[in-house]
Amino acid sequence: MKKNIKEALQGFGIRKALQYLDSNPEKNIPQVLNWLIKIDKKGRYVGNQARLILSYMNNKDNNWYRLIQSLYTDIDSEVRKKLFENFIVNGVFLGGKRQHKARAKHQCNVPWAILLDPTSGCNLHCIGCWSAEYGNHLNMSFDTLDSIITQGKELGIYFYIYSGGEPLVRKKDIIALCKKHNDCSFLAFTNGTLIDEKFADAMLQVKNFVPAISVEGFREETDFRRGEGTFRAVEKAMETLRAKRLPFGISCCYTSKNTEVIASEKYFDYMIEKGAKFAWFFTYMPVGADAKPELLATAEQRELMYHRIREYRESKAIFTMDFWNDGEYVKGCIAGGRRYLHINANGDVEPCAFIHYSDSNVYQKTILEALKSPLFMEYHKNQPFNKNMLRPCPLLDNQGRLAEMVEKSGAKSTDLKNPENVRDLTEKCIPAADRWEVVADKLWENSHSCTYCDGCAARFHGLHKELDEKE
């Protein structure tokens, strides 16, 4: 009981400190950061991030300093306060402690975020997208989505990411869930074409929803994969959000067709100019019957992204994450409930948005029961899948590892229209895995011989480092 009171008081103190920042950010941010470091001396939850940000505040020419300042000049103050409170206090500090306790108690993975699909419906039909195969028929009800979030909060999960399909097909329910769970942070991977003035006003009202707009490059690359006129619709959505002083980021899938464009300085500068505050990068995965293996990025293209993103982290005022090439910072694969899991529109609980196999469904099991299921325990026992953290994925980077786990657990394909044998899926990825192995091993040997060093691990993901050590 005393510990709960202490945590509540610390949470209250952090909330007040975040409010205090707005009066004079430049002066007060260092003071608040020093206080956060003091209450989290071991760096388990917010201490390492606070130390990192504090180091940047001393150099006004630094790109990270410029990014932090832009959060105060470009973002609505009430929206910023709500997101900071939900993300830092609930998601990282209080939620992180609850997750850690649940991991220790249940001896299974407990994620930091849940990715869920409200619908399989979409207003676009993108080349190589598995979602198009499901059609517009699968939907989780408001009550089901509400139950998932409620269960998640009991485990300390306060960060929810919508995907699909196109999640904004369910605008009304998404906003209603933001209102009901106003202590959580919500993000959506969206094609951006359904963002209009009315929805932006709803975002301003709830204050805890942030879109990550999918964009494949400039007009030629985006319209090639998503359809003519999509890029202009995306630009319009960004302009609307920026005018309303709402935060947003971009989600970029790099393929054999667009990697050089996405890796270009021109592209980064353009997205920063449009107002994007973060960028999440994914490499194309040949999932589903209509997948296009020829769109897989080459080993050379993946290496290019590896170098460019690290270069831009030292010069561009935008936060970036590469969900394959950043494996070194999070000790490998983050799927299987280790840091996140995926629930599709049929309620199947999957280890990853790109791994469509499951032995659990939210209509038959709780989230905790799914985390303790054979498939998720296979992930728990086998992570990391490689000592080389630049080869984190059990499908794309480690030949046969996913197939072994799926077969051992008895998990089934969740593709209702065209069930895909896991060995067939693996076969599509083996050539790319073989080529990347050579490049990744060379990169790891030359530049990243340690599993963790305080400089690189704490720099971007100090929280994950501390939690992994505790696991």
Tab-separated table of N, CA, C and O in Angstrom, residues 199-301:
chain	number	residue	atom	x	y	z
A	199	PHE	N	-12.563	15.698	-38.627
A	199	PHE	CA	-11.828	14.725	-37.815
A	199	PHE	C	-10.703	15.406	-37.048
A	199	PHE	O	-10.427	15.056	-35.899
A	200	ALA	N	-10.046	16.381	-37.670
A	200	ALA	CA	-8.992	17.126	-36.975
A	200	ALA	C	-9.558	17.839	-35.751
A	200	ALA	O	-8.916	17.888	-34.694
A	201	ASP	N	-10.760	18.388	-35.871
A	201	ASP	CA	-11.401	19.033	-34.724
A	201	ASP	C	-11.698	18.023	-33.616
A	201	ASP	O	-11.575	18.341	-32.425
A	202	ALA	N	-12.077	16.802	-34.005
A	202	ALA	CA	-12.311	15.749	-33.008
A	202	ALA	C	-11.011	15.375	-32.307
A	202	ALA	O	-10.990	15.130	-31.093
A	203	MET	N	-9.906	15.350	-33.054
A	203	MET	CA	-8.597	15.096	-32.452
A	203	MET	C	-8.245	16.180	-31.441
A	203	MET	O	-7.709	15.887	-30.363
A	204	LEU	N	-8.547	17.410	-31.770
A	204	LEU	CA	-8.294	18.512	-30.834
A	204	LEU	C	-9.104	18.362	-29.568
A	204	LEU	O	-8.652	18.718	-28.479
A	205	GLN	N	-10.275	17.805	-29.710
A	205	GLN	CA	-11.144	17.634	-28.541
A	205	GLN	C	-10.639	16.543	-27.611
A	205	GLN	O	-10.568	16.732	-26.395
A	206	VAL	N	-10.256	15.376	-28.166
A	206	VAL	CA	-9.836	14.269	-27.294
A	206	VAL	C	-8.385	14.408	-26.846
A	206	VAL	O	-8.015	13.960	-25.768
A	207	LYS	N	-7.535	14.959	-27.703
A	207	LYS	CA	-6.148	15.321	-27.367
A	207	LYS	C	-5.181	14.144	-27.221
A	207	LYS	O	-3.990	14.358	-26.974
A	208	ASN	N	-5.639	12.911	-27.356
A	208	ASN	CA	-4.751	11.769	-27.112
A	208	ASN	C	-4.656	10.829	-28.306
A	208	ASN	O	-4.402	9.637	-28.154
A	209	PHE	N	-4.846	11.385	-29.507
A	209	PHE	CA	-4.770	10.584	-30.731
A	209	PHE	C	-3.780	11.218	-31.697
A	209	PHE	O	-3.825	12.432	-31.941
A	210	VAL	N	-2.872	10.385	-32.252
A	210	VAL	CA	-1.847	10.867	-33.178
A	210	VAL	C	-1.810	9.958	-34.402
A	210	VAL	O	-1.681	8.738	-34.268
A	211	PRO	N	-1.917	10.511	-35.604
A	211	PRO	CA	-1.811	9.683	-36.805
A	211	PRO	C	-0.368	9.523	-37.289
A	211	PRO	O	0.435	10.451	-37.190
A	212	ALA	N	-0.058	8.348	-37.796
A	212	ALA	CA	1.190	8.099	-38.520
A	212	ALA	C	0.781	7.818	-39.956
A	212	ALA	O	0.228	6.756	-40.262
A	213	ILE	N	1.002	8.778	-40.826
A	213	ILE	CA	0.484	8.719	-42.186
A	213	ILE	C	1.427	7.921	-43.085
A	213	ILE	O	2.615	8.213	-43.179
A	214	SER	N	0.866	6.912	-43.738
A	214	SER	CA	1.669	6.062	-44.615
A	214	SER	C	1.968	6.799	-45.907
A	214	SER	O	1.060	7.272	-46.596
A	215	VAL	N	3.240	6.894	-46.233
A	215	VAL	CA	3.661	7.567	-47.453
A	215	VAL	C	4.896	6.845	-47.980
A	215	VAL	O	5.793	6.499	-47.215
A	216	GLU	N	4.914	6.595	-49.272
A	216	GLU	CA	5.916	5.716	-49.864
A	216	GLU	C	7.065	6.461	-50.537
A	216	GLU	O	7.873	5.854	-51.250
A	217	GLY	N	7.131	7.770	-50.356
A	217	GLY	CA	8.099	8.595	-51.053
A	217	GLY	C	7.387	9.856	-51.509
A	217	GLY	O	6.522	10.380	-50.800
A	218	PHE	N	7.693	10.327	-52.695
A	218	PHE	CA	6.987	11.472	-53.253
A	218	PHE	C	5.803	10.975	-54.087
A	218	PHE	O	5.359	9.845	-53.916
A	219	ARG	N	5.287	11.830	-54.963
A	219	ARG	CA	4.072	11.494	-55.704
A	219	ARG	C	4.212	10.193	-56.506
A	219	ARG	O	3.336	9.314	-56.434
A	220	GLU	N	5.291	10.064	-57.267
A	220	GLU	CA	5.445	8.895	-58.129
A	220	GLU	C	5.441	7.595	-57.339
A	220	GLU	O	4.740	6.628	-57.680
A	221	GLU	N	6.226	7.540	-56.258
A	221	GLU	CA	6.357	6.304	-55.480
A	221	GLU	C	5.069	5.993	-54.712
A	221	GLU	O	4.638	4.838	-54.651
A	222	THR	N	4.460	7.017	-54.116
A	222	THR	CA	3.251	6.800	-53.326
A	222	THR	C	2.078	6.393	-54.216
A	222	THR	O	1.358	5.433	-53.923
A	223	ASP	N	1.884	7.109	-55.309
A	223	ASP	CA	0.756	6.796	-56.193
A	223	ASP	C	0.951	5.462	-56.913
A	223	ASP	O	-0.031	4.781	-57.245
A	224	PHE	N	2.220	5.054	-57.134
A	224	PHE	CA	2.486	3.755	-57.755
A	224	PHE	C	1.887	2.633	-56.917
A	224	PHE	O	1.247	1.713	-57.444
A	225	ARG	N	2.095	2.707	-55.608
A	225	ARG	CA	1.656	1.608	-54.746
A	225	ARG	C	0.249	1.810	-54.202
A	225	ARG	O	-0.484	0.852	-53.960
A	226	ARG	N	-0.186	3.068	-54.042
A	226	ARG	CA	-1.453	3.331	-53.351
A	226	ARG	C	-2.554	3.895	-54.246
A	226	ARG	O	-3.683	4.030	-53.811
A	227	GLY	N	-2.203	4.230	-55.460
A	227	GLY	CA	-3.225	4.717	-56.374
A	227	GLY	C	-3.062	6.194	-56.691
A	227	GLY	O	-2.627	6.987	-55.844
A	228	GLU	N	-3.445	6.581	-57.913
A	228	GLU	CA	-3.290	7.959	-58.371
A	228	GLU	C	-4.075	8.924	-57.485
A	228	GLU	O	-5.228	8.681	-57.134
A	229	GLY	N	-3.435	10.027	-57.128
A	229	GLY	CA	-4.067	11.049	-56.313
A	229	GLY	C	-3.837	10.888	-54.816
A	229	GLY	O	-4.172	11.785	-54.035
A	230	THR	N	-3.265	9.750	-54.409
A	230	THR	CA	-3.071	9.494	-52.982
A	230	THR	C	-2.079	10.475	-52.360
A	230	THR	O	-2.304	10.989	-51.258
A	231	PHE	N	-0.989	10.752	-53.065
A	231	PHE	CA	0.019	11.639	-52.490
A	231	PHE	C	-0.544	13.034	-52.239
A	231	PHE	O	-0.278	13.636	-51.196
A	232	ARG	N	-1.337	13.541	-53.160
A	232	ARG	CA	-1.918	14.864	-52.952
A	232	ARG	C	-2.881	14.843	-51.769
A	232	ARG	O	-2.931	15.796	-50.985
A	233	ALA	N	-3.631	13.748	-51.597
A	233	ALA	CA	-4.538	13.627	-50.455
A	233	ALA	C	-3.755	13.602	-49.144
A	233	ALA	O	-4.181	14.169	-48.135
A	234	VAL	N	-2.590	12.932	-49.166
A	234	VAL	CA	-1.728	12.885	-47.993
A	234	VAL	C	-1.205	14.282	-47.660
A	234	VAL	O	-1.209	14.701	-46.491
A	235	GLU	N	-0.760	15.022	-48.664
A	235	GLU	CA	-0.297	16.385	-48.436
A	235	GLU	C	-1.393	17.248	-47.821
A	235	GLU	O	-1.147	18.040	-46.905
A	236	LYS	N	-2.603	17.095	-48.335
A	236	LYS	CA	-3.730	17.878	-47.814
A	236	LYS	C	-3.997	17.545	-46.352
A	236	LYS	O	-4.271	18.430	-45.534
A	237	ALA	N	-3.917	16.253	-46.003
A	237	ALA	CA	-4.118	15.835	-44.612
A	237	ALA	C	-3.061	16.460	-43.710
A	237	ALA	O	-3.363	16.956	-42.615
A	238	MET	N	-1.804	16.456	-44.153
A	238	MET	CA	-0.724	17.055	-43.374
A	238	MET	C	-0.937	18.555	-43.193
A	238	MET	O	-0.708	19.095	-42.107
A	239	GLU	N	-1.387	19.206	-44.233
A	239	GLU	CA	-1.651	20.647	-44.148
A	239	GLU	C	-2.770	20.948	-43.162
A	239	GLU	O	-2.690	21.915	-42.385
A	240	THR	N	-3.796	20.117	-43.165
A	240	THR	CA	-4.906	20.292	-42.218
A	240	THR	C	-4.436	20.108	-40.787
A	240	THR	O	-4.759	20.908	-39.899
A	241	LEU	N	-3.671	19.071	-40.533
A	241	LEU	CA	-3.178	18.790	-39.186
A	241	LEU	C	-2.243	19.893	-38.704
A	241	LEU	O	-2.323	20.333	-37.540
A	242	ARG	N	-1.365	20.345	-39.576
A	242	ARG	CA	-0.428	21.393	-39.182
A	242	ARG	C	-1.161	22.696	-38.871
A	242	ARG	O	-0.811	23.391	-37.910
A	243	ALA	N	-2.175	23.019	-39.663
A	243	ALA	CA	-2.942	24.242	-39.423
A	243	ALA	C	-3.666	24.194	-38.083
A	243	ALA	O	-3.843	25.230	-37.418
A	244	LYS	N	-4.073	22.997	-37.669
A	244	LYS	CA	-4.763	22.822	-36.389
A	244	LYS	C	-3.778	22.646	-35.227
A	244	LYS	O	-4.188	22.464	-34.091
A	245	ARG	N	-2.485	22.665	-35.522
A	245	ARG	CA	-1.415	22.494	-34.535
A	245	ARG	C	-1.526	21.130	-33.843
A	245	ARG	O	-1.384	21.006	-32.636
A	246	LEU	N	-1.755	20.112	-34.670
A	246	LEU	CA	-1.860	18.745	-34.182
A	246	LEU	C	-0.612	17.950	-34.561
A	246	LEU	O	-0.096	18.075	-35.671
A	247	PRO	N	-0.113	17.112	-33.655
A	247	PRO	CA	1.086	16.321	-33.958
A	247	PRO	C	0.764	15.169	-34.894
A	247	PRO	O	-0.313	14.569	-34.827
A	248	PHE	N	1.696	14.847	-35.750
A	248	PHE	CA	1.564	13.675	-36.611
A	248	PHE	C	2.955	13.234	-37.041
A	248	PHE	O	3.940	13.972	-36.927
A	249	GLY	N	3.019	12.001	-37.531
A	249	GLY	CA	4.261	11.473	-38.068
A	249	GLY	C	3.985	10.763	-39.370
A	249	GLY	O	2.876	10.822	-39.906
A	250	ILE	N	4.992	10.081	-39.879
A	250	ILE	CA	4.834	9.325	-41.113
A	250	ILE	C	5.252	7.886	-40.886
A	250	ILE	O	6.051	7.581	-39.995
A	251	SER	N	4.689	7.007	-41.689
A	251	SER	CA	5.032	5.588	-41.671
A	251	SER	C	5.493	5.231	-43.075
A	251	SER	O	4.762	5.432	-44.047
A	252	CYS	N	6.711	4.716	-43.193
A	252	CYS	CA	7.315	4.491	-44.504
A	252	CYS	C	7.691	3.025	-44.687
A	252	CYS	O	8.457	2.479	-43.893
A	253	CYS	N	7.147	2.417	-45.724
A	253	CYS	CA	7.532	1.057	-46.078
A	253	CYS	C	8.532	1.141	-47.221
A	253	CYS	O	8.202	1.618	-48.307
A	254	TYR	N	9.773	0.712	-46.954
A	254	TYR	CA	10.746	0.792	-48.026
A	254	TYR	C	10.854	-0.545	-48.767
A	254	TYR	O	10.869	-1.609	-48.174
A	255	THR	N	10.846	-0.433	-50.092
A	255	THR	CA	10.815	-1.579	-50.985
A	255	THR	C	11.962	-1.481	-51.984
A	255	THR	O	12.734	-0.520	-51.985
A	256	SER	N	12.017	-2.452	-52.885
A	256	SER	CA	13.033	-2.412	-53.940
A	256	SER	C	12.799	-1.238	-54.884
A	256	SER	O	13.720	-0.816	-55.592
A	257	LYS	N	11.578	-0.690	-54.870
A	257	LYS	CA	11.231	0.378	-55.807
A	257	LYS	C	11.457	1.789	-55.252
A	257	LYS	O	11.564	2.739	-56.022
A	258	ASN	N	11.493	1.942	-53.928
A	258	ASN	CA	11.481	3.312	-53.391
A	258	ASN	C	12.544	3.599	-52.337
A	258	ASN	O	12.589	4.695	-51.784
A	259	THR	N	13.403	2.649	-52.015
A	259	THR	CA	14.341	2.835	-50.906
A	259	THR	C	15.232	4.062	-51.096
A	259	THR	O	15.430	4.847	-50.160
A	260	GLU	N	15.758	4.245	-52.278
A	260	GLU	CA	16.659	5.368	-52.510
A	260	GLU	C	15.966	6.710	-52.302
A	260	GLU	O	16.587	7.671	-51.823
A	261	VAL	N	14.689	6.779	-52.633
A	261	VAL	CA	13.928	8.019	-52.432
A	261	VAL	C	13.699	8.257	-50.947
A	261	VAL	O	13.935	9.346	-50.417
A	262	ILE	N	13.229	7.232	-50.243
A	262	ILE	CA	12.942	7.358	-48.813
A	262	ILE	C	14.217	7.660	-48.026
A	262	ILE	O	14.178	8.359	-47.008
A	263	ALA	N	15.346	7.163	-48.494
A	263	ALA	CA	16.617	7.383	-47.793
A	263	ALA	C	17.236	8.743	-48.120
A	263	ALA	O	18.234	9.123	-47.507
A	264	SER	N	16.637	9.486	-49.025
A	264	SER	CA	17.248	10.731	-49.479
A	264	SER	C	17.044	11.875	-48.491
A	264	SER	O	16.037	11.948	-47.782
A	265	GLU	N	18.011	12.770	-48.463
A	265	GLU	CA	17.902	13.955	-47.614
A	265	GLU	C	16.729	14.827	-48.056
A	265	GLU	O	16.048	15.430	-47.226
A	266	LYS	N	16.478	14.874	-49.344
A	266	LYS	CA	15.366	15.655	-49.876
A	266	LYS	C	14.044	15.189	-49.289
A	266	LYS	O	13.179	16.005	-48.930
A	267	TYR	N	13.871	13.873	-49.181
A	267	TYR	CA	12.629	13.320	-48.640
A	267	TYR	C	12.479	13.657	-47.161
A	267	TYR	O	11.405	14.097	-46.720
A	268	PHE	N	13.538	13.470	-46.388
A	268	PHE	CA	13.486	13.798	-44.964
A	268	PHE	C	13.164	15.280	-44.769
A	268	PHE	O	12.305	15.636	-43.947
A	269	ASP	N	13.843	16.135	-45.497
A	269	ASP	CA	13.627	17.577	-45.350
A	269	ASP	C	12.200	17.962	-45.713
A	269	ASP	O	11.594	18.823	-45.068
A	270	TYR	N	11.662	17.311	-46.738
A	270	TYR	CA	10.295	17.639	-47.161
A	270	TYR	C	9.284	17.261	-46.078
A	270	TYR	O	8.355	18.026	-45.782
A	271	MET	N	9.450	16.094	-45.479
A	271	MET	CA	8.504	15.649	-44.454
A	271	MET	C	8.614	16.506	-43.191
A	271	MET	O	7.613	16.779	-42.525
A	272	ILE	N	9.807	16.926	-42.864
A	272	ILE	CA	9.974	17.838	-41.726
A	272	ILE	C	9.309	19.170	-42.036
A	272	ILE	O	8.613	19.760	-41.187
A	273	GLU	N	9.477	19.641	-43.259
A	273	GLU	CA	8.849	20.891	-43.679
A	273	GLU	C	7.323	20.801	-43.609
A	273	GLU	O	6.655	21.769	-43.236
A	274	LYS	N	6.776	19.632	-43.932
A	274	LYS	CA	5.314	19.451	-43.886
A	274	LYS	C	4.793	19.370	-42.458
A	274	LYS	O	3.589	19.471	-42.226
A	275	GLY	N	5.703	19.138	-41.477
A	275	GLY	CA	5.302	19.144	-40.080
A	275	GLY	C	5.420	17.831	-39.340
A	275	GLY	O	5.046	17.750	-38.166
A	276	ALA	N	5.936	16.790	-39.978
A	276	ALA	CA	6.064	15.490	-39.318
A	276	ALA	C	7.072	15.561	-38.170
A	276	ALA	O	8.158	16.112	-38.327
A	277	LYS	N	6.702	14.994	-37.029
A	277	LYS	CA	7.581	14.991	-35.853
A	277	LYS	C	8.285	13.652	-35.656
A	277	LYS	O	9.252	13.566	-34.896
A	278	PHE	N	7.789	12.604	-36.282
A	278	PHE	CA	8.439	11.299	-36.167
A	278	PHE	C	8.237	10.528	-37.462
A	278	PHE	O	7.337	10.828	-38.267
A	279	ALA	N	9.087	9.536	-37.668
A	279	ALA	CA	8.994	8.678	-38.847
A	279	ALA	C	9.302	7.249	-38.443
A	279	ALA	O	10.343	6.981	-37.843
A	280	TRP	N	8.385	6.346	-38.759
A	280	TRP	CA	8.572	4.926	-38.482
A	280	TRP	C	8.831	4.212	-39.803
A	280	TRP	O	8.076	4.381	-40.761
A	281	PHE	N	9.891	3.421	-39.851
A	281	PHE	CA	10.295	2.754	-41.082
A	281	PHE	C	10.124	1.238	-40.975
A	281	PHE	O	10.473	0.636	-39.958
A	282	PHE	N	9.584	0.658	-42.023
A	282	PHE	CA	9.389	-0.786	-42.116
A	282	PHE	C	9.925	-1.245	-43.464
A	282	PHE	O	9.817	-0.535	-44.456
A	283	THR	N	10.469	-2.432	-43.502
A	283	THR	CA	10.842	-3.003	-44.786
A	283	THR	C	9.703	-3.879	-45.284
A	283	THR	O	8.950	-4.456	-44.482
A	284	TYR	N	9.522	-3.962	-46.556
A	284	TYR	CA	8.409	-4.728	-47.127
A	284	TYR	C	8.537	-6.212	-46.793
A	284	TYR	O	9.609	-6.798	-46.880
A	285	MET	N	7.391	-6.805	-46.419
A	285	MET	CA	7.340	-8.229	-46.109
A	285	MET	C	6.372	-8.913	-47.069
A	285	MET	O	5.244	-8.448	-47.252
A	286	PRO	N	6.774	-10.032	-47.688
A	286	PRO	CA	5.932	-10.691	-48.696
A	286	PRO	C	4.874	-11.590	-48.072
A	286	PRO	O	4.870	-12.821	-48.256
A	287	VAL	N	3.940	-10.987	-47.337
A	287	VAL	CA	2.927	-11.737	-46.606
A	287	VAL	C	1.634	-11.779	-47.413
A	287	VAL	O	1.177	-10.751	-47.929
A	288	GLY	N	1.025	-12.958	-47.522
A	288	GLY	CA	-0.254	-13.088	-48.204
A	288	GLY	C	-0.118	-13.637	-49.617
A	288	GLY	O	0.952	-13.590	-50.234
A	289	ALA	N	-1.244	-14.124	-50.136
A	289	ALA	CA	-1.233	-14.762	-51.456
A	289	ALA	C	-0.879	-13.795	-52.573
A	289	ALA	O	-0.318	-14.194	-53.598
A	290	ASP	N	-1.234	-12.526	-52.404
A	290	ASP	CA	-0.959	-11.526	-53.436
A	290	ASP	C	0.360	-10.784	-53.210
A	290	ASP	O	0.603	-9.743	-53.830
A	291	ALA	N	1.186	-11.292	-52.317
A	291	ALA	CA	2.456	-10.619	-52.026
A	291	ALA	C	3.347	-10.585	-53.258
A	291	ALA	O	3.257	-11.437	-54.140
A	292	LYS	N	4.207	-9.567	-53.287
A	292	LYS	CA	5.128	-9.385	-54.411
A	292	LYS	C	6.569	-9.513	-53.891
A	292	LYS	O	7.170	-8.519	-53.476
A	293	PRO	N	7.133	-10.722	-53.901
A	293	PRO	CA	8.503	-10.894	-53.395
A	293	PRO	C	9.520	-9.986	-54.073
A	293	PRO	O	10.544	-9.632	-53.471
A	294	GLU	N	9.240	-9.587	-55.306
A	294	GLU	CA	10.169	-8.704	-56.009
A	294	GLU	C	10.234	-7.316	-55.367
A	294	GLU	O	11.147	-6.536	-55.664
A	295	LEU	N	9.279	-6.983	-54.483
A	295	LEU	CA	9.313	-5.702	-53.784
A	295	LEU	C	10.209	-5.736	-52.545
A	295	LEU	O	10.441	-4.695	-51.923
A	296	LEU	N	10.699	-6.903	-52.169
A	296	LEU	CA	11.615	-6.982	-51.029
A	296	LEU	C	12.849	-6.108	-51.297
A	296	LEU	O	13.450	-6.170	-52.362
A	297	ALA	N	13.197	-5.289	-50.310
A	297	ALA	CA	14.410	-4.472	-50.439
A	297	ALA	C	15.631	-5.379	-50.526
A	297	ALA	O	15.695	-6.425	-49.868
A	298	THR	N	16.584	-4.989	-51.318
A	298	THR	CA	17.828	-5.758	-51.419
A	298	THR	C	18.664	-5.539	-50.154
A	298	THR	O	18.421	-4.600	-49.380
A	299	ALA	N	19.646	-6.393	-49.971
A	299	ALA	CA	20.544	-6.237	-48.818
A	299	ALA	C	21.253	-4.894	-48.872
A	299	ALA	O	21.455	-4.239	-47.839
A	300	GLU	N	21.622	-4.456	-50.068
A	300	GLU	CA	22.301	-3.174	-50.229
A	300	GLU	C	21.376	-2.020	-49.874
A	300	GLU	O	21.798	-1.025	-49.268
A	301	GLN	N	20.103	-2.132	-50.230
A	301	GLN	CA	19.135	-1.081	-49.900
A	301	GLN	C	18.876	-1.026	-48.394
A	301	GLN	O	18.756	0.054	-47.815
